[in-house]
PDB file of C-alpha atoms in Angstrom:
ATOM      1  CA  ARG A   1       0.018  -0.001  -0.053  1.00  0.00           C
ATOM      2  CA  ASN A   2       1.313   3.397   0.923  1.00  0.00           C
ATOM      3  CA  SER A   3       4.777   2.453   2.463  1.00  0.00           C
ATOM      4  CA  PHE A   4       5.566   0.058  -0.329  1.00  0.00           C
ATOM      5  CA  VAL A   5       5.331   3.275  -2.390  1.00  0.00           C
ATOM      6  CA  MET A   6       7.359   5.262  -0.226  1.00  0.00           C
ATOM      7  CA  LEU A   7       9.785   3.009   0.086  1.00  0.00           C
ATOM      8  CA  PRO A   8      11.692   3.691  -3.597  1.00  0.00           C
ATOM      9  CA  LEU A   9      11.384   7.193  -2.058  1.00  0.00           C
ATOM     10  CA  ALA A  10      13.308   6.783   1.222  1.00  0.00           C
ATOM     11  CA  LEU A  11      16.129   4.158  -0.386  1.00  0.00           C
ATOM     12  CA  SER A  12      17.016   7.603  -2.536  1.00  0.00           C
ATOM     13  CA  LEU A  13      17.286   9.783   0.753  1.00  0.00           C
ATOM     14  CA  PRO A  14      20.787  10.738   1.830  1.00  0.00           C
ATOM     15  CA  GLU A  15      22.466   8.776   4.579  1.00  0.00           C
ATOM     16  CA  PRO A  16      20.727  10.578   7.760  1.00  0.00           C
ATOM     17  CA  TRP A  17      17.361   9.918   6.537  1.00  0.00           C
ATOM     18  CA  ARG A  18      18.099   6.151   6.564  1.00  0.00           C
ATOM     19  CA  ALA A  19      16.184   5.364  10.006  1.00  0.00           C
ATOM     20  CA  ALA A  20      13.148   6.283   7.560  1.00  0.00           C
ATOM     21  CA  ILE A  21      13.909   2.753   5.634  1.00  0.00           C
ATOM     22  CA  VAL A  22      13.541   1.193   9.327  1.00  0.00           C
ATOM     23  CA  VAL A  23      10.124   2.805   9.469  1.00  0.00           C
ATOM     24  CA  ILE A  24       8.549   1.742   6.486  1.00  0.00           C
ATOM     25  CA  VAL A  25       9.716  -1.544   6.931  1.00  0.00           C
ATOM     26  CA  PHE A  26       8.788  -1.978   9.910  1.00  0.00           C
ATOM     27  CA  GLN A  27       5.130  -0.437   9.969  1.00  0.00           C
ATOM     28  CA  SER A  28       4.111  -2.459   6.788  1.00  0.00           C
ATOM     29  CA  LEU A  29       5.127  -5.581   8.700  1.00  0.00           C
ATOM     30  CA  VAL A  30       3.292  -3.881  11.452  1.00  0.00           C
ATOM     31  CA  GLU A  31       0.379  -3.716   9.161  1.00  0.00           C
ATOM     32  CA  LEU A  32       0.902  -7.366   7.864  1.00  0.00           C
ATOM     33  CA  PHE A  33       0.673  -8.972  11.260  1.00  0.00           C
ATOM     34  CA  GLY A  34      -2.340  -7.099  12.536  1.00  0.00           C
ATOM     35  CA  MET A  35      -4.301  -8.087   9.337  1.00  0.00           C
ATOM     36  CA  VAL A  36      -2.884 -11.995   9.688  1.00  0.00           C
ATOM     37  CA  ALA A  37      -4.630 -11.575  13.371  1.00  0.00           C
ATOM     38  CA  TYR A  38      -7.545 -10.069  12.167  1.00  0.00           C
ATOM     39  CA  LEU A  39      -8.351 -12.436   9.975  1.00  0.00           C
ATOM     40  CA  ARG A  40      -7.901 -14.850  12.417  1.00  0.00           C
ATOM     41  CA  TRP A  41      -9.585 -13.129  15.120  1.00  0.00           C
ATOM     42  CA  LEU A  42     -13.048 -12.436  12.982  1.00  0.00           C
ATOM     43  CA  PRO A  43     -13.949 -15.462  12.533  1.00  0.00           C
ATOM     44  CA  ARG A  44     -14.138 -16.830  15.865  1.00  0.00           C
ATOM     45  CA  LEU A  45     -15.900 -13.465  17.070  1.00  0.00           C
ATOM     46  CA  ILE A  46     -18.837 -13.840  14.509  1.00  0.00           C
ATOM     47  CA  LYS A  47     -19.410 -17.780  15.074  1.00  0.00           C
ATOM     48  CA  ASN A  48     -19.822 -17.131  18.990  1.00  0.00           C
ATOM     49  CA  THR A  49     -21.850 -14.037  18.001  1.00  0.00           C
ATOM     50  CA  HIS A  50     -24.548 -16.414  16.471  1.00  0.00           C
TER      51      HIS A  50
END
């Protein structure tokens, strides 16, 4: 998504801005693991409410 659009731009930044790459990759990992957790949790929630 947006973080994958920003990653090539961050890679072209000068050396003092290299921490931005870590932030962008970390954000992508948080979104990925959050989505996996959500997809595992939501069916259980729906099954328990019906």
